[in-house]
Amino acid sequence: MSTKRNFIDLQRHLKDRTRGAFSAAHTLLPYWHRVTHQWQLESAAEMIHSLFLINHTGDIFLEKHWKSVISRGVCDYFLEVKEKAVEPENVPPVLQTPHHYLISIYRDKLFFLSVIQTEVPPLFVIEFLHRVADTFQDYFGECSESIIKDNVVTVYELLEEMLDNGFPLATESNILKEMIKPPTILRSVVNTLTVLLFFPGSSNVGDKLPTGQLSNIPWRRAAVKYTNNEAYFDVIEEIDAILDKSGMTVFAEIQGVIEACTRLSGMPDLTLSFMNPRLLDDVSFHPCVRFKRWESERVLSFIPPDGNFTLMTYHVSSQNLVAIPVYVKQNISFFETGSCGRLDITIGPKQTMGKMVEGLMVTVHMPKAVLSVNLTASQGNYTYDLATKVLVWDIGKLNPQKPPNLRGTLSVQSGAPRPEENPALDIKLKIQQLAISGLKVNRLDMYGEKYKPFKGVKYMTKAGKFQVRT
Amino acid sequence: MTDSKYFTTTKKGEIFELKAELNSDKKEKKKEAVKKVIASMTVGKDVSALFPDVVNCMQTDNLELKKLVYLYLMNYAKSQPDMAIMAVNTFVKDCEDPNPLIRALAVRTMGCIRVDKITEYLCEPLRKCLKDEDPYVRKTAAVCVAKLHDINAQLVEDQGFLDTLKDLISDSNPMVVANAVAALSEIAESHPNSNLMDLNPQTINKLLTALNECTEWGQIFILDCLANYTPRDDRESQSICERVTPRLSHANSAVVLSAVKVLMKFMEMLPKDLDYYGTLLKKLAPPLVTLLSAEPELQYVALRNINLIVQRRPEILKHEMKVFFVKYNDPIYVKLEKLDIMIRLASQANIAQVLAELKEYATEVDVDFVRKAVRAIGRCAIKVEQSAERCVSTLLDLIQTKVNYVVQEAIVVIKDIFRKYPNKYESVIATLCENLDSLDEPEARAAMIWIVGEYAERIDNADELLESFLEGFHDESTQVQLQLLTAIVKLFLKKPTETQELVQQVLSLATQDSDNPDLRDRGYIYWRLLSTDPVAAKEVVLAEKPLISEETDLIEPTLLEELICHIGTLASVYHKPPSAFVEGSRGVQHKRLPGSAGSGESESPDAGSAGGVSEAPPAVIPSQGDLLGDLLNLDLTPPTATGPPPPSSGMQMGAMDLLGGGLDSLMGDESEPPHIPPRTHTPQSPQLPHQSPSPPDYSPTELGGDLGGSPAMGSGFGGPPAAMPASFSAPVSGGLDDLFDLGGGVGMPMGAYSPPKTIWLPAMKAKGLEILGTFARRAGVIQMEMTLTNKAMSVMSDFAIQFNRNSFGLAPAGPLQVLTPLSPNQSIEVALPLNTVGPIMKMEPLNNLQVAVKNNIDVFYFSCQYPISMLFVEDGTMDRQVFLATWKDIPNDNEAQFQIKDCHLNSDAASNKLQGSNIFTIAKRTVEGQDMLYQSIKLTNGIWVLAELKVQAGNPNFMVSLKCRAPEVSQCVFQSYEAVLKN
């Protein structure tokens, strides 16, 4: 398997997550304790007391306690709220019980529930929980109940390494992998140099101090060596937008991320510059980026970590004009009398900058009363899930000459009142070789090493939370 | 092969099998067995029985096996302390291992084993590790000091580890520095008064340097620590801000929010005309916006904090309205928060957009969200005057949808719009009346009734409408009953001829057939008003009401300031001060924003003088219950005091007294339009009348509005039915005679117990100054009431007072007000308001207070004991469910039982009396003639005390059982019970 292929696969899986998760693993984690909070419940000294993993039906299938054991009965408060919330997504992330706080995240159909006894910054906990989920994903390829159960000992070792006495210790993927090997099946799949170099023996646990742990550039290990030196950068942009009935933009903004894969020997010092850096409203960097140089010259100057990492994320706000690649004409209506309604959706190209729109997909959450649909798609296929009332129209590539159309009738439960709410359309799409904000990389230079690396930049635009109201 | 195989052992004999495998000779088998043990542990099975066998596996070169055993040890050592000792030797040996990873692992694990006996063996290895050549080991050891301190603080101090830690702040490695700071801060936390982490410009500089080099989590801790510092002047403040700003570009949202906290706090000190101030404001917006594109959980916390930020500095996000627009698939908790912020940001410039959005939301599926969206439209109308018309028409459109809950919400908010813009939108009343029948929620019914009453003269069939409600009067909720009563009285005053029958009907329903004291009180007052002086009645009931304020749900400013200092914490998520979370007597420090200071001035960071914002507790907003209490107490005392007057004339007299005299003063002074307390001000249960009537400090028109029964006020009346029922239980014959019953009822000694004054400082000991004093809690404010007498020959002046640190942080909330010099033989009464934000030190006894009083002659010291009951706060009513859970949860060791002898009260009277001192009865059970009262008390520092009071009819001895997480308060609380019940 070529390295490039590998890179693209990883990209895809990385990109499937939203921005906060991208921040996965920045640098090594020292051994931190809480610093400032002046007040607390009873005794001092830990941040995250316990972690419970709960599946979406409410079964607790793993628990880890960093201090004393807390009975899983504490989860009852959470499960009660979960029952009431109906949709698991709607469970509030911070809950108060008489003696604890429960802070949870919902990812991949699993709840990561942490028990807190003292005042801690909730974002701290939430970020950490996402980091745990990222790490599982990274180690096991997916983050599901079955895979966690299959690797329970590794999971336990990881949790112990990530948190000491309730405080983050090592959350950086590179560092963790030097201490705890990923499972063997995955090892053969990923087959990266790193793993082979570092885990020659049969043990699951590395016995050397991770090299990056205490250097000035903790994100990079020493003595990296490649025969082929390469550096790839993917500029990926997601459009978050709300369009109203008439197709006018109510709100639109762009979330961008630059994912990098660097396989460079020695200690390369890179400089990446943009044609138009002033486009960016807000930026967040990997710790390797020298912030001062960005402030003064608007260039990214950094010694990269080895392998895959998120170089920066950025935000182009609604104040700038955001190009909307497609137009959507739609009409979903229900008749006053009789038990039916009509649906008619057409999608066509708008501002595509001459590029092909692919992976086009429309999702509609129909009102509960809609029993079935009888539609014809001029292109692609549609499915209607009777249980969840979700209509999905998978279109594929957008043909600019013949805009795809989906139309037909909706049958409504007889006797039910005419649905009041208007279903919103959720659009997915992809455009290769285009950053819709217009951001362009100008050049990439390398200092500090003599060899000439292979350099590559790719652009991609996707729909993020792209909604059309009806 | 996967780890799931570890779960497949047969249930029976599982432990036995594992035992055999653990003792196997084969390394691989041992390792597999330990893995199985760990696997069982992860799913919550108890495998502690294998302790000795697992510990035996510890001596191994295999690092993985070693780690697994350590994992096991940390989980179970506490339950098997004797066995854990077996592991000590291996730990000590591992601390000498050539591999730094193993040294660090050993010292880390030892610190996690919270067994006293192990700690003494830990000291030597820890000392070595703190000086280890490898920084990885040093940083691990630094944290171990904090862990050890948590187990045995004395040991850590005796062994000199704290000094070693302080030295590590100057370590060459930034990670070690950062960890040392972290450990020190944590230790400092449990010693709020120690100077471990005293922040001065030098340490701040070290922290700022470490901030650049340490990891994301470390940055959060350092930023939170920085936020506690008070810069000396605006220049220092600016330089810290400049060095913190780059953190806003961090990918970790917790780092960003902690940086925002530091900037929001230090900004307060910057002059507003400084260029940098403007720059900083601009820099804050983009990172906050970016937080909103993160995962929903992160968004939620960010939104709760943004809600605080826009209240404090709306200019930061005023152009970012659109990012708060709701997406249909946002989780509901995100939607509701976004909506709230949209309203806060709404202004004339963006109102059109906002309204269009809100209208869109009002057609969504989620009922809660739709309701809130409708309410939001009403709030827009009140906030942005120019939009009111458009809002009203939007609301009318929504009413046309006939969706039941939409209609009801719309009516509730239209009522508020009427109150803000009277006589402007009444044309819509007809539309509203069409929907009368569909209203089934009390709030909507009450709102509609209020509208009908208020505009009775313009609604032709107002009497019919109100009459239709009257039919089911007794089935209505209190809120609706009160509104109906007021509305009909209004109607009567406006159209007296046709509605006499109706008003009589409602008055008799309210006064005779109802057992709700609030309703009866209001009924009687109206009745009396109408029968004595209809003109006055008109003036009172139809008084012009103050307009409702623009923002009804702003957080009270002092609380907001405190919350800004806690951005990013749980307090900021719950919008409650941190003290609301605290249990136990650990140090609670109220944080305040620093004031802006000129660059030349240097202010001492002392709480008393810093920045001027550290003014004691928030001014108490008089709650409606309070006003009512004052009114009744003030005006009804005379008749009761003069004994039962002859029925007929006395009745007349009383009536005059009740409202005649009051009215003059009520209507006489209109110069200061009162400020209506925000509807959702800090929850405060209505206070009981004071024992000694204080001067009527209520604002005149507010009373008018109050009696006029505006819905917002109705809630004030709707409070817990104080302590009236005792005298009301007698059958009421109706008519005005009953007013005297009422008077008698109110005349009962109520209010917080305050002991009589005692001599605190005899004249002999204080060069002629004598101080008598006592403590009292009045309207939620703790007061130290003193009589100062000058028994010397010369004039005394320049009085000042200070308290020593004490258990509950009592401190004077202002200077001692002795304005004129005290001449010989003169006495003066002084009431010194106190707050509870002072430094804390546990005293013996707990309620001991050491006081220093200074005058022009000398400084004098004395100590006194305050009744702990004055620390009982007004919101000490615990939810029953929570009570039950808490009672069960507090260990029985913490329960204390006391007997109160010779108390001749029945349980109701006792409960009333105790309630006067903020001891709230939340449930009552009668078992075999014995009344059990379950009561809750909350102290100013957030400690809850739960009590069970047993009262047996005819037995003057009460039993009280107290349960509290801080059992040391029980004795004091019991004393208060005794004092309150016997006085």
JSON list of C-alpha atoms in Angstrom, two decimals, chain A residues 186-326:
[
{"chain": "A", "resi": 186, "resn": "LEU", "atom": "CA", "xyz": [-4.38, -2.85, 13.12]},
{"chain": "A", "resi": 187, "resn": "ARG", "atom": "CA", "xyz": [-0.63, -2.77, 13.27]},
{"chain": "A", "resi": 188, "resn": "SER", "atom": "CA", "xyz": [-0.41, -4.83, 10.13]},
{"chain": "A", "resi": 189, "resn": "VAL", "atom": "CA", "xyz": [-3.02, -2.67, 8.46]},
{"chain": "A", "resi": 190, "resn": "VAL", "atom": "CA", "xyz": [-1.53, 0.66, 9.33]},
{"chain": "A", "resi": 191, "resn": "ASN", "atom": "CA", "xyz": [1.96, -0.67, 8.82]},
{"chain": "A", "resi": 192, "resn": "THR", "atom": "CA", "xyz": [3.65, 2.58, 9.48]},
{"chain": "A", "resi": 193, "resn": "LEU", "atom": "CA", "xyz": [7.31, 2.93, 10.19]},
{"chain": "A", "resi": 194, "resn": "THR", "atom": "CA", "xyz": [6.65, 4.42, 13.55]},
{"chain": "A", "resi": 195, "resn": "VAL", "atom": "CA", "xyz": [4.99, 1.37, 14.89]},
{"chain": "A", "resi": 196, "resn": "LEU", "atom": "CA", "xyz": [7.53, -1.03, 13.53]},
{"chain": "A", "resi": 197, "resn": "LEU", "atom": "CA", "xyz": [10.40, 0.99, 14.86]},
{"chain": "A", "resi": 198, "resn": "PHE", "atom": "CA", "xyz": [9.01, 1.25, 18.28]},
{"chain": "A", "resi": 199, "resn": "PHE", "atom": "CA", "xyz": [7.45, -2.04, 19.04]},
{"chain": "A", "resi": 200, "resn": "PRO", "atom": "CA", "xyz": [9.84, -4.72, 18.10]},
{"chain": "A", "resi": 201, "resn": "GLY", "atom": "CA", "xyz": [9.06, -7.05, 20.97]},
{"chain": "A", "resi": 202, "resn": "SER", "atom": "CA", "xyz": [5.92, -8.96, 21.73]},
{"chain": "A", "resi": 203, "resn": "SER", "atom": "CA", "xyz": [4.83, -6.86, 24.64]},
{"chain": "A", "resi": 204, "resn": "ASN", "atom": "CA", "xyz": [1.89, -4.55, 24.45]},
{"chain": "A", "resi": 205, "resn": "VAL", "atom": "CA", "xyz": [3.71, -1.83, 26.31]},
{"chain": "A", "resi": 206, "resn": "GLY", "atom": "CA", "xyz": [6.75, 0.18, 25.27]},
{"chain": "A", "resi": 207, "resn": "ASP", "atom": "CA", "xyz": [9.50, 0.16, 27.84]},
{"chain": "A", "resi": 208, "resn": "LYS", "atom": "CA", "xyz": [11.36, 3.27, 26.81]},
{"chain": "A", "resi": 209, "resn": "LEU", "atom": "CA", "xyz": [10.61, 6.80, 27.80]},
{"chain": "A", "resi": 210, "resn": "PRO", "atom": "CA", "xyz": [8.95, 8.43, 24.79]},
{"chain": "A", "resi": 211, "resn": "THR", "atom": "CA", "xyz": [11.60, 10.58, 23.23]},
{"chain": "A", "resi": 212, "resn": "GLY", "atom": "CA", "xyz": [9.49, 13.64, 22.71]},
{"chain": "A", "resi": 213, "resn": "GLN", "atom": "CA", "xyz": [8.37, 13.79, 26.30]},
{"chain": "A", "resi": 214, "resn": "LEU", "atom": "CA", "xyz": [10.63, 16.53, 27.52]},
{"chain": "A", "resi": 215, "resn": "SER", "atom": "CA", "xyz": [12.37, 18.17, 24.60]},
{"chain": "A", "resi": 216, "resn": "ASN", "atom": "CA", "xyz": [11.59, 21.70, 23.51]},
{"chain": "A", "resi": 217, "resn": "ILE", "atom": "CA", "xyz": [9.64, 20.30, 20.61]},
{"chain": "A", "resi": 218, "resn": "PRO", "atom": "CA", "xyz": [7.71, 17.61, 22.38]},
{"chain": "A", "resi": 219, "resn": "TRP", "atom": "CA", "xyz": [5.54, 16.83, 19.37]},
{"chain": "A", "resi": 220, "resn": "ARG", "atom": "CA", "xyz": [8.42, 15.46, 17.35]},
{"chain": "A", "resi": 221, "resn": "ARG", "atom": "CA", "xyz": [10.54, 12.44, 18.09]},
{"chain": "A", "resi": 222, "resn": "ALA", "atom": "CA", "xyz": [14.25, 12.55, 17.49]},
{"chain": "A", "resi": 223, "resn": "ALA", "atom": "CA", "xyz": [16.19, 10.79, 14.72]},
{"chain": "A", "resi": 224, "resn": "VAL", "atom": "CA", "xyz": [13.39, 10.39, 12.22]},
{"chain": "A", "resi": 225, "resn": "LYS", "atom": "CA", "xyz": [14.64, 8.89, 8.98]},
{"chain": "A", "resi": 226, "resn": "TYR", "atom": "CA", "xyz": [12.85, 8.28, 5.69]},
{"chain": "A", "resi": 227, "resn": "THR", "atom": "CA", "xyz": [14.12, 7.24, 2.32]},
{"chain": "A", "resi": 228, "resn": "ASN", "atom": "CA", "xyz": [11.35, 9.18, 0.59]},
{"chain": "A", "resi": 229, "resn": "ASN", "atom": "CA", "xyz": [10.82, 12.56, 2.17]},
{"chain": "A", "resi": 230, "resn": "GLU", "atom": "CA", "xyz": [7.37, 13.96, 1.54]},
{"chain": "A", "resi": 231, "resn": "ALA", "atom": "CA", "xyz": [5.02, 16.60, 2.90]},
{"chain": "A", "resi": 232, "resn": "TYR", "atom": "CA", "xyz": [1.34, 16.79, 2.00]},
{"chain": "A", "resi": 233, "resn": "PHE", "atom": "CA", "xyz": [-1.16, 19.42, 2.97]},
{"chain": "A", "resi": 234, "resn": "ASP", "atom": "CA", "xyz": [-4.90, 19.11, 2.53]},
{"chain": "A", "resi": 235, "resn": "VAL", "atom": "CA", "xyz": [-6.93, 22.28, 2.71]},
{"chain": "A", "resi": 236, "resn": "ILE", "atom": "CA", "xyz": [-10.45, 21.16, 3.55]},
{"chain": "A", "resi": 237, "resn": "GLU", "atom": "CA", "xyz": [-13.33, 23.57, 3.89]},
{"chain": "A", "resi": 238, "resn": "GLU", "atom": "CA", "xyz": [-16.83, 22.96, 5.14]},
{"chain": "A", "resi": 239, "resn": "ILE", "atom": "CA", "xyz": [-19.68, 25.31, 4.40]},
{"chain": "A", "resi": 240, "resn": "ASP", "atom": "CA", "xyz": [-22.14, 25.82, 7.22]},
{"chain": "A", "resi": 241, "resn": "ALA", "atom": "CA", "xyz": [-25.18, 27.56, 5.85]},
{"chain": "A", "resi": 242, "resn": "ILE", "atom": "CA", "xyz": [-28.87, 28.17, 6.35]},
{"chain": "A", "resi": 243, "resn": "LEU", "atom": "CA", "xyz": [-30.90, 29.08, 3.24]},
{"chain": "A", "resi": 244, "resn": "ASP", "atom": "CA", "xyz": [-34.46, 30.24, 3.54]},
{"chain": "A", "resi": 245, "resn": "LYS", "atom": "CA", "xyz": [-37.49, 29.09, 1.54]},
{"chain": "A", "resi": 246, "resn": "SER", "atom": "CA", "xyz": [-36.71, 31.35, -1.36]},
{"chain": "A", "resi": 247, "resn": "GLY", "atom": "CA", "xyz": [-33.10, 30.24, -1.51]},
{"chain": "A", "resi": 248, "resn": "MET", "atom": "CA", "xyz": [-31.66, 33.37, 0.06]},
{"chain": "A", "resi": 249, "resn": "THR", "atom": "CA", "xyz": [-28.72, 32.91, 2.37]},
{"chain": "A", "resi": 250, "resn": "VAL", "atom": "CA", "xyz": [-29.75, 33.51, 5.96]},
{"chain": "A", "resi": 251, "resn": "PHE", "atom": "CA", "xyz": [-26.37, 32.66, 7.31]},
{"chain": "A", "resi": 252, "resn": "ALA", "atom": "CA", "xyz": [-23.22, 31.11, 5.90]},
{"chain": "A", "resi": 253, "resn": "GLU", "atom": "CA", "xyz": [-19.73, 30.60, 7.14]},
{"chain": "A", "resi": 254, "resn": "ILE", "atom": "CA", "xyz": [-16.76, 28.40, 6.39]},
{"chain": "A", "resi": 255, "resn": "GLN", "atom": "CA", "xyz": [-14.89, 26.12, 8.74]},
{"chain": "A", "resi": 256, "resn": "GLY", "atom": "CA", "xyz": [-11.52, 25.26, 7.30]},
{"chain": "A", "resi": 257, "resn": "VAL", "atom": "CA", "xyz": [-8.81, 22.88, 8.34]},
{"chain": "A", "resi": 258, "resn": "ILE", "atom": "CA", "xyz": [-5.37, 22.13, 7.02]},
{"chain": "A", "resi": 259, "resn": "GLU", "atom": "CA", "xyz": [-4.49, 18.53, 7.59]},
{"chain": "A", "resi": 260, "resn": "ALA", "atom": "CA", "xyz": [-0.86, 17.69, 7.10]},
{"chain": "A", "resi": 261, "resn": "CYS", "atom": "CA", "xyz": [1.12, 14.54, 6.61]},
{"chain": "A", "resi": 262, "resn": "THR", "atom": "CA", "xyz": [4.84, 15.06, 6.86]},
{"chain": "A", "resi": 263, "resn": "ARG", "atom": "CA", "xyz": [7.35, 12.28, 6.49]},
{"chain": "A", "resi": 264, "resn": "LEU", "atom": "CA", "xyz": [10.58, 14.18, 6.65]},
{"chain": "A", "resi": 265, "resn": "SER", "atom": "CA", "xyz": [13.94, 13.11, 8.04]},
{"chain": "A", "resi": 266, "resn": "GLY", "atom": "CA", "xyz": [15.80, 15.00, 10.72]},
{"chain": "A", "resi": 267, "resn": "MET", "atom": "CA", "xyz": [14.57, 18.34, 12.05]},
{"chain": "A", "resi": 268, "resn": "PRO", "atom": "CA", "xyz": [13.00, 20.14, 9.08]},
{"chain": "A", "resi": 269, "resn": "ASP", "atom": "CA", "xyz": [11.83, 23.69, 9.64]},
{"chain": "A", "resi": 270, "resn": "LEU", "atom": "CA", "xyz": [8.96, 24.53, 7.30]},
{"chain": "A", "resi": 271, "resn": "THR", "atom": "CA", "xyz": [7.43, 27.80, 6.18]},
{"chain": "A", "resi": 272, "resn": "LEU", "atom": "CA", "xyz": [4.07, 27.83, 4.50]},
{"chain": "A", "resi": 273, "resn": "SER", "atom": "CA", "xyz": [2.60, 31.01, 3.09]},
{"chain": "A", "resi": 274, "resn": "PHE", "atom": "CA", "xyz": [-0.77, 31.88, 1.60]},
{"chain": "A", "resi": 275, "resn": "MET", "atom": "CA", "xyz": [-1.69, 34.06, -1.35]},
{"chain": "A", "resi": 276, "resn": "ASN", "atom": "CA", "xyz": [-4.47, 35.68, 0.67]},
{"chain": "A", "resi": 277, "resn": "PRO", "atom": "CA", "xyz": [-4.07, 35.11, 4.42]},
{"chain": "A", "resi": 278, "resn": "ARG", "atom": "CA", "xyz": [-6.29, 38.09, 5.33]},
{"chain": "A", "resi": 279, "resn": "LEU", "atom": "CA", "xyz": [-9.33, 36.04, 4.40]},
{"chain": "A", "resi": 280, "resn": "LEU", "atom": "CA", "xyz": [-9.12, 34.17, 7.65]},
{"chain": "A", "resi": 281, "resn": "ASP", "atom": "CA", "xyz": [-11.13, 35.51, 10.58]},
{"chain": "A", "resi": 282, "resn": "ASP", "atom": "CA", "xyz": [-10.02, 33.24, 13.31]},
{"chain": "A", "resi": 283, "resn": "VAL", "atom": "CA", "xyz": [-7.28, 30.67, 13.36]},
{"chain": "A", "resi": 284, "resn": "SER", "atom": "CA", "xyz": [-6.21, 27.93, 15.73]},
{"chain": "A", "resi": 285, "resn": "PHE", "atom": "CA", "xyz": [-2.84, 26.33, 15.38]},
{"chain": "A", "resi": 286, "resn": "HIS", "atom": "CA", "xyz": [-1.06, 23.17, 16.24]},
{"chain": "A", "resi": 287, "resn": "PRO", "atom": "CA", "xyz": [1.36, 24.05, 19.02]},
{"chain": "A", "resi": 288, "resn": "CYS", "atom": "CA", "xyz": [4.28, 23.66, 16.61]},
{"chain": "A", "resi": 289, "resn": "VAL", "atom": "CA", "xyz": [3.31, 26.85, 14.75]},
{"chain": "A", "resi": 290, "resn": "ARG", "atom": "CA", "xyz": [5.23, 29.95, 15.79]},
{"chain": "A", "resi": 291, "resn": "PHE", "atom": "CA", "xyz": [2.49, 32.36, 16.64]},
{"chain": "A", "resi": 292, "resn": "LYS", "atom": "CA", "xyz": [4.70, 35.46, 16.55]},
{"chain": "A", "resi": 293, "resn": "ARG", "atom": "CA", "xyz": [5.57, 34.98, 12.89]},
{"chain": "A", "resi": 294, "resn": "TRP", "atom": "CA", "xyz": [1.93, 34.54, 12.03]},
{"chain": "A", "resi": 295, "resn": "GLU", "atom": "CA", "xyz": [1.11, 37.76, 13.84]},
{"chain": "A", "resi": 296, "resn": "SER", "atom": "CA", "xyz": [3.82, 39.74, 12.12]},
{"chain": "A", "resi": 297, "resn": "GLU", "atom": "CA", "xyz": [4.11, 38.16, 8.65]},
{"chain": "A", "resi": 298, "resn": "ARG", "atom": "CA", "xyz": [1.04, 35.95, 8.25]},
{"chain": "A", "resi": 299, "resn": "VAL", "atom": "CA", "xyz": [3.14, 32.90, 7.44]},
{"chain": "A", "resi": 300, "resn": "LEU", "atom": "CA", "xyz": [3.05, 29.51, 9.14]},
{"chain": "A", "resi": 301, "resn": "SER", "atom": "CA", "xyz": [6.51, 28.68, 10.40]},
{"chain": "A", "resi": 302, "resn": "PHE", "atom": "CA", "xyz": [6.95, 25.36, 12.19]},
{"chain": "A", "resi": 303, "resn": "ILE", "atom": "CA", "xyz": [8.92, 22.22, 12.86]},
{"chain": "A", "resi": 304, "resn": "PRO", "atom": "CA", "xyz": [6.26, 19.62, 12.04]},
{"chain": "A", "resi": 305, "resn": "PRO", "atom": "CA", "xyz": [5.38, 16.55, 14.07]},
{"chain": "A", "resi": 306, "resn": "ASP", "atom": "CA", "xyz": [6.19, 13.30, 12.35]},
{"chain": "A", "resi": 307, "resn": "GLY", "atom": "CA", "xyz": [3.22, 11.86, 10.46]},
{"chain": "A", "resi": 308, "resn": "ASN", "atom": "CA", "xyz": [-0.36, 13.08, 10.37]},
{"chain": "A", "resi": 309, "resn": "PHE", "atom": "CA", "xyz": [-1.50, 16.12, 12.25]},
{"chain": "A", "resi": 310, "resn": "THR", "atom": "CA", "xyz": [-3.85, 19.08, 12.03]},
{"chain": "A", "resi": 311, "resn": "LEU", "atom": "CA", "xyz": [-1.72, 22.08, 11.21]},
{"chain": "A", "resi": 312, "resn": "MET", "atom": "CA", "xyz": [-4.42, 24.67, 11.67]},
{"chain": "A", "resi": 313, "resn": "THR", "atom": "CA", "xyz": [-8.13, 25.24, 11.68]},
{"chain": "A", "resi": 314, "resn": "TYR", "atom": "CA", "xyz": [-9.67, 28.47, 10.57]},
{"chain": "A", "resi": 315, "resn": "HIS", "atom": "CA", "xyz": [-12.92, 30.24, 10.27]},
{"chain": "A", "resi": 316, "resn": "VAL", "atom": "CA", "xyz": [-14.25, 32.54, 7.57]},
{"chain": "A", "resi": 317, "resn": "SER", "atom": "CA", "xyz": [-17.19, 34.27, 9.12]},
{"chain": "A", "resi": 318, "resn": "SER", "atom": "CA", "xyz": [-20.57, 35.25, 7.87]},
{"chain": "A", "resi": 319, "resn": "GLN", "atom": "CA", "xyz": [-19.38, 38.83, 7.50]},
{"chain": "A", "resi": 320, "resn": "ASN", "atom": "CA", "xyz": [-17.51, 37.84, 4.37]},
{"chain": "A", "resi": 321, "resn": "LEU", "atom": "CA", "xyz": [-19.55, 36.77, 1.42]},
{"chain": "A", "resi": 322, "resn": "VAL", "atom": "CA", "xyz": [-19.55, 33.03, 1.32]},
{"chain": "A", "resi": 323, "resn": "ALA", "atom": "CA", "xyz": [-20.12, 31.44, -2.06]},
{"chain": "A", "resi": 324, "resn": "ILE", "atom": "CA", "xyz": [-22.94, 28.90, -2.11]},
{"chain": "A", "resi": 325, "resn": "PRO", "atom": "CA", "xyz": [-22.14, 26.19, -4.68]},
{"chain": "A", "resi": 326, "resn": "VAL", "atom": "CA", "xyz": [-25.69, 24.98, -5.41]}
]
